[in-house]
Amino acid sequence: MLSSRDRPIAALFSGDELWESSWSEAAGEATIKKRMLGKDKENVEFALYSSWFCPFAQRAWIVAEESNANYQWVEINPYIVDSTRPGGYTKKAQALEQKKLVDPDFVEASPRGLVPAIRHKGIVLWESLPACEYIDSVFGNGTLIDRTDPYQVARQQIWCSHCTDRIQKKYYQALNAQEENDREALIEEFFKECRALSNEMSNDGPYFNGKKFSMVDVALAPFWQRVLIVGPHYFDLNLPKESEFQRLDIWWNAVSARPSVAATIVCEPRLISSYMDYYTDSATSD
């Protein structure tokens, strides 16, 4: 058995042994470097346990950037590294016991060994939307959910759940599907869930709530990035030209240009390469 020191390490930055020469670091890689290697470590407000490729973790990352908090990025790779693959990337999950050996502080913060997780003073939290809400409430002055209006709180929760349980789920099922007929049916279901969300979007501005960036925008953004980048690469996903998807185009143009989101966008070819195991339905991740 290889010791942890002898195991291959997945590429994180240009110059790493398994980094592909055709890849170029993007804004996301620069943000990770700054948050990992920043000089102001004495004044770090909280630790964010994250993975550069994970859309659930990207939600918490976006909220951390939106809050302007001085957080520390702790990179977690929950997967087995395969040095024959681009970047060493797989979706073959490490056993929880192995994760404990590699980073016990992380598993203490996230008992299932999944990202994201946060550590703030004596508090640890995991799961993406609870982590997002905590970061927003403590460091972002609660700007992403209007807690003065109970209806708006409930509405945000409903449509955040829709992004996770319906849009995200149907998209990944389509990506995993090995039979073309199954994939086509799942894509149609995915389109249906996208239409439902689009029809709930305000017409008073580009975001879900119109002019105000909110938690629903955070909940969808990482997955929509992958819809636009990963889907066309692996299974020629083409979004309909109808009005609901035109509204989603307007939404994505505004969201992707927002500094807190733009700062989390990593190298696209690198991101695509990390999804091969999902496309071949050989992933063992949760």
Coordinates of C-alpha atoms in Angstrom, one line a residue:
M1 CA 0.0 0.0 0.0
L2 CA 1.3 3.5 -0.9
S3 CA 1.8 5.9 1.9
S4 CA -0.1 9.2 1.6
R5 CA 3.3 10.8 0.8
D6 CA 3.7 8.5 -2.2
R7 CA 0.2 8.7 -3.6
P8 CA -0.3 10.8 -6.7
I9 CA -1.8 14.2 -6.1
A10 CA -4.6 15.6 -8.4
A11 CA -3.6 18.8 -10.3
L12 CA -4.8 22.0 -8.6
F13 CA -2.7 24.6 -10.4
S14 CA -0.7 25.1 -13.5
G15 CA 2.8 23.6 -13.0
D16 CA 1.4 20.7 -10.9
E17 CA 2.7 17.3 -12.2
L18 CA -0.7 16.1 -13.5
W19 CA -1.8 19.5 -14.9
E20 CA -2.5 19.3 -18.7
S21 CA -0.4 21.6 -20.8
S22 CA -3.5 22.7 -22.8
W23 CA -5.2 24.1 -19.7
S24 CA -5.0 27.7 -18.6
E25 CA -5.8 28.9 -15.1
A26 CA -9.0 31.0 -15.0
A27 CA -10.4 33.4 -12.4
G28 CA -11.5 30.5 -10.1
E29 CA -8.0 29.1 -9.8
A30 CA -6.7 32.6 -9.1
T31 CA -9.3 33.0 -6.3
I32 CA -8.3 29.7 -4.8
K33 CA -4.7 30.6 -4.8
K34 CA -5.5 33.9 -3.1
R35 CA -7.7 32.3 -0.4
M36 CA -5.2 29.4 0.2
L37 CA -2.0 31.5 0.1
G38 CA -3.2 34.9 1.2
K39 CA -1.0 37.0 3.5
D40 CA -3.8 37.9 5.9
K41 CA -4.1 34.5 7.5
E42 CA -4.0 36.0 11.0
N43 CA -7.4 37.6 10.4
V44 CA -9.2 34.7 8.7
E45 CA -12.8 34.7 9.7
F46 CA -13.7 31.1 8.8
A47 CA -12.5 28.1 6.9
L48 CA -14.2 26.8 3.8
Y49 CA -13.6 23.2 3.0
S50 CA -14.2 22.9 -0.7
S51 CA -13.4 21.2 -4.0
W52 CA -12.7 23.2 -7.1
F53 CA -14.9 21.0 -9.3
C54 CA -18.0 20.6 -7.0
P55 CA -21.1 22.6 -7.9
F56 CA -22.5 22.2 -4.4
A57 CA -19.3 23.6 -2.9
Q58 CA -19.4 26.3 -5.5
R59 CA -22.6 27.6 -4.0
A60 CA -20.9 28.2 -0.6
W61 CA -17.9 29.6 -2.5
I62 CA -20.1 32.2 -4.3
V63 CA -21.7 33.3 -1.0
A64 CA -18.3 33.6 0.7
E65 CA -17.1 35.8 -2.2
E66 CA -20.4 37.8 -2.1
S67 CA -20.0 38.4 1.7
N68 CA -16.5 39.9 1.3
A69 CA -15.4 37.8 4.3
N70 CA -11.7 37.0 4.7
Y71 CA -12.1 33.2 4.5
Q72 CA -9.5 30.5 4.1
W73 CA -9.9 28.0 1.3
V74 CA -9.1 24.4 2.3
E75 CA -8.9 22.2 -0.8
I76 CA -10.4 18.7 -0.4
N77 CA -10.2 16.0 -3.0
P78 CA -12.7 13.3 -1.8
Y79 CA -11.8 11.0 -4.8
I80 CA -9.1 8.5 -5.7
V81 CA -6.5 10.0 -7.9
D82 CA -5.6 8.2 -11.2
S83 CA -2.3 9.5 -12.7
T84 CA -3.3 8.1 -16.1
R85 CA -6.2 10.6 -16.4
P86 CA -6.1 14.3 -17.2
G87 CA -5.4 16.0 -13.9
G88 CA -5.6 12.7 -12.1
Y89 CA -9.4 13.3 -11.8
T90 CA -11.9 10.6 -11.1
K91 CA -15.3 10.3 -9.4
K92 CA -14.3 7.2 -7.5
A93 CA -14.9 8.1 -3.9
Q94 CA -12.3 7.5 -1.2
A95 CA -13.5 5.6 1.9
L96 CA -14.5 7.8 4.8
E97 CA -11.7 6.2 6.9
Q98 CA -9.2 7.3 4.3
K99 CA -10.5 10.8 4.4
K100 CA -10.1 10.8 8.1
L101 CA -6.5 9.8 7.8
V102 CA -5.8 12.5 5.2
D103 CA -7.7 15.4 6.8
P104 CA -9.3 14.7 10.2
D105 CA -10.3 18.3 10.7
F106 CA -12.3 18.2 7.5
V107 CA -14.2 15.0 8.5
E108 CA -14.9 16.5 11.9
A109 CA -16.5 19.4 10.1
S110 CA -18.3 17.2 7.6
P111 CA -19.1 13.8 9.1
R112 CA -20.0 12.2 5.8
G113 CA -16.8 13.5 4.2
L114 CA -18.6 15.7 1.6
V115 CA -18.0 19.3 0.6
P116 CA -18.8 22.0 1.3
A117 CA -18.2 22.4 5.1
I118 CA -17.3 25.4 7.1
R119 CA -15.5 26.0 10.4
H120 CA -16.2 29.3 12.3
K121 CA -14.7 29.5 15.7
G122 CA -16.1 26.5 17.5
I123 CA -18.9 25.9 15.0
V124 CA -18.8 23.4 12.1
L125 CA -21.5 23.1 9.4
W126 CA -21.9 21.1 6.3
E127 CA -24.4 20.7 3.3
S128 CA -24.4 23.5 0.7
L129 CA -27.5 25.5 1.4
P130 CA -27.3 25.5 5.2
A131 CA -23.6 26.6 4.8
C132 CA -24.7 29.3 2.3
E133 CA -27.4 30.6 4.7
Y134 CA -24.9 30.7 7.6
I135 CA -22.2 32.6 5.7
D136 CA -24.8 35.0 4.3
S137 CA -26.3 35.7 7.8
V138 CA -23.1 36.0 9.7
F139 CA -20.7 37.6 7.2
G140 CA -23.0 39.0 4.4
N141 CA -25.6 40.8 6.6
G142 CA -28.4 38.5 5.3
T143 CA -28.6 40.1 1.9
L144 CA -29.5 37.0 -0.1
I145 CA -32.7 36.2 1.7
D146 CA -35.2 38.9 2.9
R147 CA -36.0 37.5 6.3
T148 CA -38.4 40.3 7.1
D149 CA -40.9 38.7 4.8
P150 CA -41.9 35.2 5.7
Y151 CA -43.5 34.6 2.3
Q152 CA -40.2 35.5 0.5
V153 CA -38.2 33.2 2.9
A154 CA -40.5 30.3 2.1
R155 CA -40.5 31.1 -1.7
Q156 CA -36.7 31.2 -1.7
Q157 CA -36.6 27.8 0.0
I158 CA -39.1 26.3 -2.5
W159 CA -37.1 27.4 -5.5
C160 CA -33.7 26.6 -4.1
S161 CA -35.1 23.1 -3.5
H162 CA -36.4 23.0 -7.1
C163 CA -32.8 23.8 -8.4
T164 CA -31.4 20.9 -6.4
D165 CA -34.1 18.3 -6.5
R166 CA -35.5 18.8 -9.9
I167 CA -33.2 20.7 -12.3
Q168 CA -29.9 19.4 -10.9
K169 CA -31.2 15.9 -10.5
K170 CA -32.6 15.5 -14.0
Y171 CA -29.5 17.0 -15.6
Y172 CA -27.2 14.6 -13.9
Q173 CA -29.5 11.6 -14.7
A174 CA -29.3 12.6 -18.3
L175 CA -25.5 12.9 -18.1
N176 CA -25.3 9.4 -16.6
A177 CA -27.8 7.7 -18.9
Q178 CA -26.3 5.0 -21.2
E179 CA -29.3 4.5 -23.4
E180 CA -30.1 7.2 -25.9
N181 CA -33.9 6.8 -25.4
D182 CA -33.5 7.1 -21.7
R183 CA -31.3 10.2 -22.1
E184 CA -33.8 11.9 -24.4
A185 CA -36.6 11.3 -22.0
L186 CA -34.6 12.7 -19.1
I187 CA -33.6 15.8 -21.1
E188 CA -37.2 16.5 -21.7
E189 CA -37.9 16.3 -18.0
F190 CA -35.0 18.5 -17.4
F191 CA -36.4 21.1 -19.8
K192 CA -39.7 20.9 -18.1
E193 CA -38.2 21.8 -14.7
C194 CA -36.2 24.6 -16.3
R195 CA -39.4 26.1 -17.7
A196 CA -41.0 26.0 -14.3
L197 CA -38.2 28.0 -12.7
S198 CA -38.0 30.4 -15.6
N199 CA -41.7 31.2 -15.4
E200 CA -41.2 32.1 -11.7
M201 CA -38.5 34.7 -12.5
S202 CA -39.3 38.3 -12.1
N203 CA -39.4 40.6 -15.1
D204 CA -38.2 43.6 -13.2
G205 CA -34.5 42.7 -13.6
P206 CA -32.2 39.9 -14.8
Y207 CA -32.1 37.9 -11.5
F208 CA -34.6 35.5 -10.1
N209 CA -36.0 38.2 -7.9
G210 CA -35.5 40.9 -10.6
K211 CA -32.9 43.5 -9.6
K212 CA -31.9 41.7 -6.4
F213 CA -29.3 38.9 -6.4
S214 CA -30.7 36.1 -4.1
M215 CA -30.1 32.6 -2.8
V216 CA -32.0 31.1 -5.7
D217 CA -29.4 32.6 -8.1
V218 CA -26.7 31.0 -6.0
A219 CA -28.5 27.7 -5.9
L220 CA -28.7 27.4 -9.7
A221 CA -25.6 29.1 -11.0
P222 CA -23.0 26.3 -10.5
F223 CA -25.3 23.7 -12.2
W224 CA -26.2 26.0 -15.0
Q225 CA -22.5 26.6 -15.7
R226 CA -22.2 22.8 -16.1
V227 CA -25.4 22.6 -18.3
L228 CA -23.8 25.1 -20.7
I229 CA -20.2 23.7 -20.7
V230 CA -20.4 20.0 -19.8
G231 CA -23.7 19.0 -21.5
P232 CA -22.8 20.1 -25.0
H233 CA -19.4 18.4 -24.8
Y234 CA -20.6 14.9 -23.7
F235 CA -24.1 14.6 -25.2
D236 CA -24.7 17.5 -27.6
L237 CA -27.1 19.2 -25.2
N238 CA -28.9 22.0 -27.0
L239 CA -31.3 24.2 -25.1
P240 CA -34.6 25.2 -26.8
K241 CA -34.9 28.6 -28.3
E242 CA -38.2 29.3 -26.6
S243 CA -39.0 32.3 -24.4
E244 CA -38.4 30.5 -21.1
F245 CA -34.8 29.7 -22.1
Q246 CA -34.3 33.1 -23.5
R247 CA -35.1 34.4 -20.0
L248 CA -32.6 31.9 -18.6
D249 CA -30.0 33.3 -21.0
I250 CA -30.6 36.8 -19.7
W251 CA -30.4 35.5 -16.1
W252 CA -27.0 33.7 -16.8
N253 CA -25.5 36.7 -18.6
A254 CA -26.1 38.8 -15.5
V255 CA -25.2 36.1 -12.9
S256 CA -22.0 35.0 -14.6
A257 CA -20.8 38.6 -14.8
R258 CA -21.4 39.2 -11.1
P259 CA -18.0 39.5 -9.4
S260 CA -18.8 36.9 -6.7
V261 CA -19.8 34.3 -9.4
A262 CA -17.1 35.2 -11.9
A263 CA -14.4 34.7 -9.2
T264 CA -15.5 31.0 -9.0
I265 CA -15.3 30.1 -12.7
V266 CA -12.5 27.7 -13.3
C267 CA -10.8 26.5 -16.5
E268 CA -13.5 25.1 -18.7
P269 CA -11.6 22.2 -20.4
R270 CA -10.4 21.2 -16.9
L271 CA -13.9 21.2 -15.6
I272 CA -15.1 19.1 -18.6
S273 CA -12.4 16.5 -18.1
S274 CA -13.5 16.0 -14.4
Y275 CA -16.9 14.8 -15.6
M276 CA -15.9 11.8 -17.6
D277 CA -16.9 9.2 -14.9
Y278 CA -20.4 10.7 -14.7
Y279 CA -20.8 10.4 -18.5
T280 CA -19.7 6.8 -18.5
D281 CA -21.8 6.1 -15.4
S282 CA -18.8 4.8 -13.5
A283 CA -18.8 7.3 -10.7
T284 CA -19.1 6.1 -7.1
S285 CA -19.5 9.6 -5.6
D286 CA -22.5 10.5 -3.4

